[in-house]
Coordinates of C-alpha atoms in Angstrom, one line a residue:
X51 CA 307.3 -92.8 26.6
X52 CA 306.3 -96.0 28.3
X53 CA 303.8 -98.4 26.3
X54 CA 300.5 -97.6 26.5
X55 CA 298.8 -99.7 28.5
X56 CA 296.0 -102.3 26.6
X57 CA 292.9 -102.0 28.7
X58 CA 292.7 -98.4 29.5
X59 CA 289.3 -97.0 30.9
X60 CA 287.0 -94.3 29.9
X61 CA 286.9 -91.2 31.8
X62 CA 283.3 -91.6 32.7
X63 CA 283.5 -95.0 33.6
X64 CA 286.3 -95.0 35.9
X65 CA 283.6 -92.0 37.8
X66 CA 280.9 -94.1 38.0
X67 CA 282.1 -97.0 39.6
X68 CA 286.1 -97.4 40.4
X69 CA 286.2 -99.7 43.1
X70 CA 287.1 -102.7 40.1
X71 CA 289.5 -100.9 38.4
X72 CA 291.9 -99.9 41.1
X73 CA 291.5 -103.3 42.5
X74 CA 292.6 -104.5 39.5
X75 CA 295.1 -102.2 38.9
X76 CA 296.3 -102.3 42.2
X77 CA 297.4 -105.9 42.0
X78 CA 298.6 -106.3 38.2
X79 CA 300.1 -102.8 37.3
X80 CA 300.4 -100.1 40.5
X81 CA 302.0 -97.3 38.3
X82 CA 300.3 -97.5 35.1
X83 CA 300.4 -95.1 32.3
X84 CA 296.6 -93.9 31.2
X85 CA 295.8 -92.4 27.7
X86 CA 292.4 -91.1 29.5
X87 CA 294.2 -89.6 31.8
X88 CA 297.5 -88.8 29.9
X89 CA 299.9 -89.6 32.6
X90 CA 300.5 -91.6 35.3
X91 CA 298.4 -93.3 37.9
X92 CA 299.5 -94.5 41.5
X93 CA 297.3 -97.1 43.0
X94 CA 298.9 -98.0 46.2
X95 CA 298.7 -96.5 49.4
X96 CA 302.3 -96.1 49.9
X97 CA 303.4 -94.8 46.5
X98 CA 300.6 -92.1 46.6
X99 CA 301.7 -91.6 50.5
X100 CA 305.5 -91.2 48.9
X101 CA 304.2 -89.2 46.3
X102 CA 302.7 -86.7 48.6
X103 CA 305.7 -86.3 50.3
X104 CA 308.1 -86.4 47.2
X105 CA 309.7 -83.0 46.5
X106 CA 309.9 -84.1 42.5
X107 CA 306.5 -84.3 42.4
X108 CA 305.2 -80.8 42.4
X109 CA 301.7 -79.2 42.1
X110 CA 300.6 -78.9 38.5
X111 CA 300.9 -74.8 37.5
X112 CA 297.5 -73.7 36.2
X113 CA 298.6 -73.1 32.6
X114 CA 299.6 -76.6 32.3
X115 CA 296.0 -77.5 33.5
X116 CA 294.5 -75.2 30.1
X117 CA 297.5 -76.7 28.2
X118 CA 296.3 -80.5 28.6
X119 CA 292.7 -79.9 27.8
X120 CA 292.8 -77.1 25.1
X121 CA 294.5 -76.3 21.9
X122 CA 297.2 -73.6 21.6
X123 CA 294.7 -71.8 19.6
X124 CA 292.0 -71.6 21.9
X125 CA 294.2 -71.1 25.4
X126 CA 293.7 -67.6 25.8
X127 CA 290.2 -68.4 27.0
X128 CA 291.2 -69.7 30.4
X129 CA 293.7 -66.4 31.0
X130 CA 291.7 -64.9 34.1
X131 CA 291.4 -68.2 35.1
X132 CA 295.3 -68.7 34.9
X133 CA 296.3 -65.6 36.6
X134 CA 293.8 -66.4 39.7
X135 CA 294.8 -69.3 39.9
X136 CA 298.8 -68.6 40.2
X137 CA 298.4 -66.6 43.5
X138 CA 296.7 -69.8 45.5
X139 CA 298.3 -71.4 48.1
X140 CA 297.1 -74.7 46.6
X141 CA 299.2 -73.8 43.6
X142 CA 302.4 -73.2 45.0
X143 CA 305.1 -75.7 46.6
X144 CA 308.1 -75.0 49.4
X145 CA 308.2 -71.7 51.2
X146 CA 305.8 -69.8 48.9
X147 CA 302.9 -72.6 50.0
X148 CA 303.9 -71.8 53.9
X149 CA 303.7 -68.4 53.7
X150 CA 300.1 -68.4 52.7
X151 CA 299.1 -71.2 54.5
X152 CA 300.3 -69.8 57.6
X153 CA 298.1 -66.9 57.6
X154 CA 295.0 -68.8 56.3
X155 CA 295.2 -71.5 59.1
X156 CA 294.2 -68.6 61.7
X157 CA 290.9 -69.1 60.2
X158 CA 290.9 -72.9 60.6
X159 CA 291.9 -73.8 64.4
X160 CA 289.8 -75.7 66.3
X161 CA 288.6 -72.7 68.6
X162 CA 287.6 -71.6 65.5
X163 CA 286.1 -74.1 63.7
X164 CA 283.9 -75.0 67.1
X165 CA 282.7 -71.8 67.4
X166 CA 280.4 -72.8 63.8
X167 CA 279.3 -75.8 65.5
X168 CA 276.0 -73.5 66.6
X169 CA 275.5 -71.9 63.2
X170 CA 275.9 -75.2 61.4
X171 CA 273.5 -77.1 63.8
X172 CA 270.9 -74.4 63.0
X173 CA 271.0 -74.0 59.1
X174 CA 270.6 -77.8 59.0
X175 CA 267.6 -77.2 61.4
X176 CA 266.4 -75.4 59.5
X177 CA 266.5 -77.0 56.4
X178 CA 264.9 -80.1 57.8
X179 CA 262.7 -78.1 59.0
X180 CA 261.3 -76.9 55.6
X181 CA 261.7 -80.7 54.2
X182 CA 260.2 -82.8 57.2
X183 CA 256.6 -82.2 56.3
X184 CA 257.1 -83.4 52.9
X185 CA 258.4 -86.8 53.5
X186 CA 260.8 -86.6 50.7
X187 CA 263.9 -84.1 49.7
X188 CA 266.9 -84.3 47.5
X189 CA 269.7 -84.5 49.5
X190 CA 272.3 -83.0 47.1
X191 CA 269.8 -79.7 46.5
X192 CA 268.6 -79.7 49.9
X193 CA 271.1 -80.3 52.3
X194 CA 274.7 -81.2 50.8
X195 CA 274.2 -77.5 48.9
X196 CA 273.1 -75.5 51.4
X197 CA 275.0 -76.5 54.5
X198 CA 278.8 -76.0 53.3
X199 CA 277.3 -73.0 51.2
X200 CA 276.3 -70.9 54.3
X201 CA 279.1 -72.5 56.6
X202 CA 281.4 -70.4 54.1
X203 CA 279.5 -67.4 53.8
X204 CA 279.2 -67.2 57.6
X205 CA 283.0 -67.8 57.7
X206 CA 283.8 -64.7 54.6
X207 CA 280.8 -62.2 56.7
X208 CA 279.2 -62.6 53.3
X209 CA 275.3 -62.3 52.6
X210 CA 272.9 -65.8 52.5
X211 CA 271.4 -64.3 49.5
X212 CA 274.9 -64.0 47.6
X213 CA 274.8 -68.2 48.3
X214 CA 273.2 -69.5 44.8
X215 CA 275.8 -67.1 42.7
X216 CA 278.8 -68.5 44.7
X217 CA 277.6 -71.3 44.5
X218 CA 277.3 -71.7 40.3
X219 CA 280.6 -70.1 40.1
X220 CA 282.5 -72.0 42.2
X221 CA 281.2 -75.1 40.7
X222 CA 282.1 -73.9 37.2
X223 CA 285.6 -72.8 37.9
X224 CA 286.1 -76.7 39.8
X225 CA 284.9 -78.2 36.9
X226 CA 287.5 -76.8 34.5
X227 CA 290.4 -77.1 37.0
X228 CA 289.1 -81.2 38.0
X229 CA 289.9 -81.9 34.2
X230 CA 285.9 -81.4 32.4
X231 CA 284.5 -84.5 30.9
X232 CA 282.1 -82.2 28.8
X233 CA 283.0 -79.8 26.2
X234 CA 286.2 -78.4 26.8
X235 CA 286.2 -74.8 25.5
X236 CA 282.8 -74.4 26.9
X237 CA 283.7 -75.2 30.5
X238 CA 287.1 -73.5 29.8
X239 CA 284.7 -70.3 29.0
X240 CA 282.5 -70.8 32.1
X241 CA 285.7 -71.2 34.4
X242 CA 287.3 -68.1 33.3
X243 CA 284.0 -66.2 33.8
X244 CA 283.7 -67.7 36.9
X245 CA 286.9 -66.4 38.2
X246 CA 286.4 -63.3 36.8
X247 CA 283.1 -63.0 38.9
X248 CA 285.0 -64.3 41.8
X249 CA 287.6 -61.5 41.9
X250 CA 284.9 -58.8 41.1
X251 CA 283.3 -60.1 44.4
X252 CA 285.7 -60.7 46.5
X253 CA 287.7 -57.1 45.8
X254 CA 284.6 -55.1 46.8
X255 CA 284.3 -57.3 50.0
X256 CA 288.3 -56.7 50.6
X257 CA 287.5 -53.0 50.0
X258 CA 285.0 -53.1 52.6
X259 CA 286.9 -54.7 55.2
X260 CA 290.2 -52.5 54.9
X261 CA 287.7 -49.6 56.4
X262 CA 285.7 -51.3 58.5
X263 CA 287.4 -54.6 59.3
X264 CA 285.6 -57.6 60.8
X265 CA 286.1 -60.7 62.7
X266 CA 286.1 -62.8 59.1
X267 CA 288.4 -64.7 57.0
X268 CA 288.3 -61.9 54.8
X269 CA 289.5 -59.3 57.8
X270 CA 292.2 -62.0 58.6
X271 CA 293.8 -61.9 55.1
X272 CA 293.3 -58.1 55.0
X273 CA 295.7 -57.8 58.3
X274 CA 298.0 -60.3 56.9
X275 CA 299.0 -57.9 54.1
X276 CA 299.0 -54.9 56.4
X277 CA 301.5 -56.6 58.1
X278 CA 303.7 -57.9 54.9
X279 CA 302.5 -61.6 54.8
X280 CA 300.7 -61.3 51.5
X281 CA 299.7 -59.1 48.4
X282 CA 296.9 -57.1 47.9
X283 CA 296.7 -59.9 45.0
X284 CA 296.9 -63.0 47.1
X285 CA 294.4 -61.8 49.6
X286 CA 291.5 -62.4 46.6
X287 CA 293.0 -65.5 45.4
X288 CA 293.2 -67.4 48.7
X289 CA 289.5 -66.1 49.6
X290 CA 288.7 -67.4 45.9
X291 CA 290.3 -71.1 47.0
X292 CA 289.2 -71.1 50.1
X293 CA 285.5 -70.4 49.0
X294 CA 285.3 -72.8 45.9
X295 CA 287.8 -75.7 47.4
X296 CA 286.0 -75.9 50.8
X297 CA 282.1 -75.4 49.1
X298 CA 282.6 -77.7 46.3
X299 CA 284.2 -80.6 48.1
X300 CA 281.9 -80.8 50.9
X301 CA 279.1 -81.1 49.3
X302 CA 280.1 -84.2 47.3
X303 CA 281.3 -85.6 50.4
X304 CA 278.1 -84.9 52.2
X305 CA 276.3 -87.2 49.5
X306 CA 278.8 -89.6 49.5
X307 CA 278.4 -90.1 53.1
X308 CA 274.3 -90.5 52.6
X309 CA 274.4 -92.5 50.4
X310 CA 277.0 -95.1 51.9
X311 CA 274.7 -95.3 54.6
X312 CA 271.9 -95.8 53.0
X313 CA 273.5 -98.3 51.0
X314 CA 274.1 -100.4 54.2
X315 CA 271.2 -100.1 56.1
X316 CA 273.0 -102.4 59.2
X317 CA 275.3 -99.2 59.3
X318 CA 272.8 -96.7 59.1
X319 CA 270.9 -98.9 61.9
X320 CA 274.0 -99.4 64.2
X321 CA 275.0 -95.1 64.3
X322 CA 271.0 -94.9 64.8
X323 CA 271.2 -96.9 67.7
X324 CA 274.9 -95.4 68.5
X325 CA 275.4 -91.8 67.8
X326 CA 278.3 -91.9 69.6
X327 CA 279.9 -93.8 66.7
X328 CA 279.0 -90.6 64.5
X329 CA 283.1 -89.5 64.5
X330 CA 284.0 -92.8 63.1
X331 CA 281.6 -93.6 60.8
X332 CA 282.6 -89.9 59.2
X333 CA 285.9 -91.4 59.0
X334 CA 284.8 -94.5 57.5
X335 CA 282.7 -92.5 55.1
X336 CA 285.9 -90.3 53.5
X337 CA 287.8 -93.6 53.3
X338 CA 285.2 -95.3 51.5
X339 CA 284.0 -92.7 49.3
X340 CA 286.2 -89.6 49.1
X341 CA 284.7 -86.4 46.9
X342 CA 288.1 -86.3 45.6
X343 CA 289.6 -89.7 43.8
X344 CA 293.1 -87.9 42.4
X345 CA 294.9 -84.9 42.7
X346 CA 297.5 -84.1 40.2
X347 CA 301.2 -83.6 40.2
X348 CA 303.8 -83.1 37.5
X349 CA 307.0 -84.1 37.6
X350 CA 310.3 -81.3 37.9
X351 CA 312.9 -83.7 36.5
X352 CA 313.2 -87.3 35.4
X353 CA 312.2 -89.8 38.5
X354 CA 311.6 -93.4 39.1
X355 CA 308.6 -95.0 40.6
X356 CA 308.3 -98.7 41.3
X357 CA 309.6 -100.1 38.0
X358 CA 308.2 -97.1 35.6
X359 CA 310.0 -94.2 35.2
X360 CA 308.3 -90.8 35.0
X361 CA 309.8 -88.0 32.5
X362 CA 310.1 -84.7 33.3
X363 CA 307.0 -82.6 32.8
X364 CA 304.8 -85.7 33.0
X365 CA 301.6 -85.5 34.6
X366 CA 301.3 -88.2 38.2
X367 CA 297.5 -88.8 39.9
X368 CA 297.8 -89.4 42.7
X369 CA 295.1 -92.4 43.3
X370 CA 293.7 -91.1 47.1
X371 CA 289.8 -93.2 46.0
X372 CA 292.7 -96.0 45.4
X373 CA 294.5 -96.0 48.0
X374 CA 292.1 -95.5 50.5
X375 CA 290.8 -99.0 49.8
X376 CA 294.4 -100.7 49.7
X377 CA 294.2 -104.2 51.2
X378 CA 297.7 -104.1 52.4
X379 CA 296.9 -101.0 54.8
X380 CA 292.7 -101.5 55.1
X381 CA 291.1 -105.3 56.4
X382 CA 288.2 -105.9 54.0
X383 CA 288.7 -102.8 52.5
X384 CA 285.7 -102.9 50.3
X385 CA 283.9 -103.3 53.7
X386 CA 281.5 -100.4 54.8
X387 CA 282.4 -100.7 58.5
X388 CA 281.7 -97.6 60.4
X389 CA 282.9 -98.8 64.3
X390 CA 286.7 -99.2 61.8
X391 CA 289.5 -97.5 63.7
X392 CA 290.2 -94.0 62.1
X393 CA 293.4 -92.3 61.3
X394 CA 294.9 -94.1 58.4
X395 CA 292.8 -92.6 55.3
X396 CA 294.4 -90.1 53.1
X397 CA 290.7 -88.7 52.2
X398 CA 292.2 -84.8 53.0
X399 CA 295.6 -86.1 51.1
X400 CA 298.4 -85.5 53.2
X401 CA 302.0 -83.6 54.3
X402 CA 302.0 -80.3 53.5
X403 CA 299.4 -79.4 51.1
X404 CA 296.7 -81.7 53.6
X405 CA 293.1 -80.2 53.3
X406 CA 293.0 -77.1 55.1
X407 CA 289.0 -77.3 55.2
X408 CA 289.4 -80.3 57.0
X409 CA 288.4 -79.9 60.0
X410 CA 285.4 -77.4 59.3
X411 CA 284.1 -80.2 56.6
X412 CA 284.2 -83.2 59.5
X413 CA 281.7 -80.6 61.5
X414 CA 279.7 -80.3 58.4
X415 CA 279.6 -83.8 57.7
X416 CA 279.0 -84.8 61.4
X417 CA 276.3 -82.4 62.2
X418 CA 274.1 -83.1 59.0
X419 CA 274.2 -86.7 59.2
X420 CA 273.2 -87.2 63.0
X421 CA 270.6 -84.3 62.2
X422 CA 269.3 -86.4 59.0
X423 CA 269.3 -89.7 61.2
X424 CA 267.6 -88.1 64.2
X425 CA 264.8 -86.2 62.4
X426 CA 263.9 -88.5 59.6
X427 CA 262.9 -92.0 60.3
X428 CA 262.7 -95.0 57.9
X429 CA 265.2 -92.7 55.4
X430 CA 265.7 -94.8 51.9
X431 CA 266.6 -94.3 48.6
X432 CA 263.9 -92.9 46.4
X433 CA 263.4 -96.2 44.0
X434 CA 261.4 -94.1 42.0
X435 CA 264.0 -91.4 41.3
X436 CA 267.4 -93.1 41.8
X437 CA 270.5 -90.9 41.8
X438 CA 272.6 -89.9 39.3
X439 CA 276.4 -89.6 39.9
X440 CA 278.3 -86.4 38.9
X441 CA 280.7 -87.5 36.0
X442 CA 282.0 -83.8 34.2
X443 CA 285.3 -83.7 36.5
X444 CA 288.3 -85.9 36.8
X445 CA 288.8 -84.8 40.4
X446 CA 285.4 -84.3 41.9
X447 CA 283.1 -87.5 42.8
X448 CA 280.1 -86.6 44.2
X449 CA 275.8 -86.7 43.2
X450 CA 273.6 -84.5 40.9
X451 CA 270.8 -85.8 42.6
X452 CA 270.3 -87.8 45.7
X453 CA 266.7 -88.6 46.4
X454 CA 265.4 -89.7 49.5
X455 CA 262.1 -90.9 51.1
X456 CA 261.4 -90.9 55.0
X457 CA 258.0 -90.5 57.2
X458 CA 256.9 -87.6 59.1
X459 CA 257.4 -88.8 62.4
X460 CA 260.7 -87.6 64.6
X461 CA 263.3 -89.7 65.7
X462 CA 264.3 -88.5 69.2
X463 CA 266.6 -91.7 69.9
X464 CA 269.4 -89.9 68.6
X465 CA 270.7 -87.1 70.5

């Protein structure tokens, strides 16, 4: 194995504030080997771009994700969690990953994901609604939860009241799979609960729909196996992803995006004054602050990369946070700038395992921001109650708490 590298960075501290190290990292050693991390770490846009599309570089099987974080005496923990996890699209590579992809993305086209626009516009409604006289709200409990949360059980024909179990269990289960900062076996414990819970859910929705089928995502899977596109199997795990991927995500990025804002209040000012700019600052925001930093490969034989060479079996992250703030491919990339063209970041990563829940998360994001900016005037950090950044996952970035301040009074400006 490559040398370790001398001025390697803890876990928690790389989370809280990466923007340094990739710069760094970027310019003196793009392909560095991490003993945090315990493998490989691409910094440049165009290696992770390569990466994405490089056919050695494969997705990490879920057993290997239990193997790097727990002993061989304690893996049988994480076993549920395993066998879920093995029938996910976002698990498999080649012609397995189209197969199930194809039948999801019925769910996802734009006719589709439009058609929430008017559900999404009136859940946030009505959560401002219940926060406006107050003056103050959290926008990680209030909002960021919420929104995605009843975006996906509109999209599954699921019950509102189910949302707060969902919710804990799809955050449990991400935690374990974005590589836990916390205790290990614990979170290993919760995960494989979690997916457990999961399943149970899902199967008595699945049985539900195969007598009485729906116009769901859950209906749309169900007809993909009556027709020999997927097992009975596969039709929980891909609700499963598609439930925890699309909830968890989105509402890190939902904070993200507030809080960039607020952190440049000539930004926030500018898409106040411009709401027509709302599409590009959303772009701006997933460059400048992605909810997910890495994703993980492994390698499937020995490769080269740069001037290091990767062994098979070797874990590769994939730097997206890094790459998305390349000089070479960003001007000023450190630069909030929301009027910045679009269509270069790799927030969603990219080729063929791209976000699915693209699309439906850009809606969410849209729609709550211009809805926060419109309602609530004078909108500010809380300098009584400052946030506090989510550190217990390797592959999540997001807020545990996002407090804000704002008067009374309605903004109409904004339409």
């Amino acid at each position: 194995m490559q040398a370790l590298i001398q001025d390697d960075v803890a876990i928690q501290e790389l989370l809280l504030d990466p923007s340094a190290y990739f710069r760094r990292w970027r310019h003196d050693e793009p392909v560095r080997w991490s003993e945090s991390l315990h493998g490989w770490v691409l910094t440049r846009y165009d290696d992770v771009v390569e990466a994405f599309r490089d056919p050695r570089l494969r997705q990490r099987p879920p057993q290997a994700i239990v193997d790097a974080q727990l002993p061989p005496g304690k893996r049988e923990v994480a076993r549920d969690f395993v066998r879920l996890f093995e029938g996910m699209m976002l698990m498999k590579d080649g012609p397995e990953h189209a197969r199930l992809r194809r039948v999801g993305s019925q769910g996802f086209t734009h006719g589709a994901l439009d058609g929430f626009r008017p559900i999404l516009q009136r859940v946030t409604d009505e959560i401002l609604d219940k926060v406006e006289p107050l003056g103050r709200m959290d926008i990680v409990r209030d909002l960021a939860q919420p929104l995605p949360a009843t975006a996906i059980a509109h999209m599954f024909g699921i019950p509102d009241a189910d949302r707060g179990s969902f919710q804990k269990w799809s955050e449990d289960a991400a935690r374990f799979f974005g590589g836990t900062t916390l205790d290990v076996e614990e979170d290993a414990r919760s995960a494989n609960e979690a997916i457990c819970n999961l399943e149970r859910y899902f199967l008595a929705i699945v049985d539900g729909r195969r007598m009485r089928p729906s116009n769901d995502l859950v209906s749309l899977f169900v007809a993909g196996q009556q027709e020999g596109k997927l097992s009975a199997e596969e039709i929980t795990a891909q609700c499963i992803l598609v439930l925890a991927a699309g909830h968890v995500t989105t509402i890190d990025q939902l904070g993200n995006a507030v809080h960039a804002l607020l952190m440049h209040p000539d930004q926030l000012n500018q898409l106040r004054e411009d709401p027509a700019l709302i599409r590009s600052a959303v772009e701006e925001c997933l460059r400048y602050d992605g909810s997910v930093p890495f994703v993980c490969r492994v390698a499937a034989e020995d490769l080269k990369i740069r001037d290091k060479r990767i062994q098979r079996h070797q874990s590769v992250f994939l730097g997206i946070a890094s790459a998305n703030r390349d000089p070479e491919i960003f001007d000023e990339p450190d630069r909030f700038d929301i009027t910045r063209a679009p269509g270069k970041h790799i927030a969603f990563g990219f080729g063929p395992h791209g976000c699915l829940g693209a699309g439906l998360a850009r809606r969410e994001i849209e729609i709550g921001l211009v809805s926060l900016i419109r309602r609530m005037a004078g909108l500010k950090l809380d300098e009584q109650s400052p946030p506090v950044r989510r550190c217990e996952s390797v592959m999540f970035r997001g807020f545990r708490r996002l407090p804000v301040l704002f008067s009374r009074a309605r903004m109409d400006k904004v339409a």
